[in-house]
Amino acid sequence: MEPINPSQGSALVETLVPVSSLAQAKLDIEQLPSDVFSPGHLPQHYLQQLSQHPGLHSGDLEQAARVITQAATYILGIDRASLWLYSMPDAFVLLDRYDRKSDTRYQGTRLNPKEHLPYFKTLGCRQGLIVEDISQPPASISYLIEKGLIYQRSGAFLELPLRCQSAVVGVLWCEHRQARQWTALENANATSITLLAAIAINNQQRSLLNDKLDQQHRKLRRETIEREQAEQAWQESQQFIQRLIDASTNILYVDSFADGRNFYVNRWIENVLGYEPYEMQRLGDHYLEKLVHADEKEMMIEQRQRLSTIKDGEIVENEYRLRHRQGGWRWLLCRETIFQRDSEGRPVQVFGTATEITNRKRAEVALQNFNQELEQLAKMDGLTQVANRRSFDKYMERVWSNVDSTQSSLSLILCDIDYFKRFNDTYGHQAGDLCLRQVAKAIEQAVKRNTDLVARYGGEEFAVVLPDTNVSGAKRVAEDICETVRQLNIMHSASEVSDRVTLSLGIASISSPQKIELDQLVAAADQGLYDAKSSGRDCFCVGAIER
């Protein structure tokens, strides 16, 4: 096994979680005095206690990770333990890191193994690493130190891969701030901990699989019930006289084909439409046409006419809205067939079943509305709620094609928040996200017309597309944008141009006809943005289009 040397700096962003919020995940062993936890000399029943902890068998991997990392620091007498989940080939996620001295936790760091090959290249084939002094680390550990993932000073390190069915599914890192020898008992205890961690991962996967199987079972059961109900309705339509009973959960009816009068309807109609069966007969000729919604009346007439052309056993079905006796509408799925013919084969009676589908239709409408909302969300930037880069590209292609055909002008403004990286470093990423949202909203307020488009171009950069706008108009809009953002009065102590958040803007404009490409317009706006930054920022410049 290879040896290592960690560092305190971290090049990655992690989430600090107060231990007080994780009190339920702590082990009973925390209540013992600290001198009990000398390296390698913890009573073995604490390892047994860990193996029996409900958090390892609940299927909740986050809870299990908190239990395992904390227990590892006490059982092994180390300063820090980290449990990583490895989902090959592109996800390496920190489930939990527990620092015993500070009693703090970190979660959420995510690495792409393809971008960290010095460490991950041999992870799957090695049994682990035992490092007693990382002042002279091996290559793979040097890489972890360089990236700030482990301590960057003298100390000791253990790496133990977690395996399920021979595949690496995670890694346990054990770190100590001072060099030390790892005893055989400590190595055995660490191996036991990794086995328990692998069991926890396997339990989570099994829990997810069970949930999926339960869902599939419920779905299959629903489909089976629906199929059985449909088969039952079909059998009743073929044996109408023998199987016509009021207990049916479908409306069953027999009508005259010639004049549409009702001969028979079961009592289920009262549950669906509120009418007694005799009231249907009193409605007289074409009674269904008197109840159907105006939007479906013509379709109902056409379907009845179609019945005259079908063969015996064929079914015509459609969906209609019928008026309830107390008002309102109910959706019904109606299936009809020719029940009796005269001696010349002409239809005499129609037999039908009607199933209420009001709830299903409501669900379809809700689904349609939901899909429309999803389509709208696909066009928007999730953070700033302005158009995303994809929408910007499509809109630019459309307005660009109109420039020559309409003999119009087109302007593009690129906006960049001055010293935004410093803003993030000073105030944090949450404040940075809020700043982006406020700036995006301010730009939208400054851009007045419905035909104009404000989009997030990338990072802290925004784009404004101004159809039918020459360079003079674009300058006015740019000035309005700058002023509106200034009026936000967002504090920015790290800026070299102002104590408030400001923008630098680049403008590019064309008028038809122009023998240039769209990329040249974008490049000109980008050059204008560069010139604005070179001129001291908090201003705008017009970029020249290179031909």
Coordinates of C-alpha atoms in Angstrom, one line a residue, residues 23 39 48 97 101 144-145 152 188 190 273 277 284 349 435 474 479:
A23 CA -27.9 14.9 17.4
P39 CA -5.9 4.6 19.1
Q48 CA -20.6 -4.3 17.5
R97 CA -16.8 14.2 6.7
K101 CA -11.7 18.0 17.4
L144 CA -5.1 14.8 -2.9
I145 CA -2.9 17.2 -0.9
Q152 CA -1.5 19.5 4.2
A188 CA -8.9 -4.8 11.2
A190 CA -11.0 0.0 9.9
L273 CA -75.9 12.2 -13.7
P277 CA -84.2 6.0 -15.2
G284 CA -88.2 11.7 -25.7
Q349 CA -81.6 -0.8 -31.4
C435 CA -27.0 39.8 -6.8
A474 CA -28.8 50.9 -28.0
E479 CA -27.3 54.0 -20.1

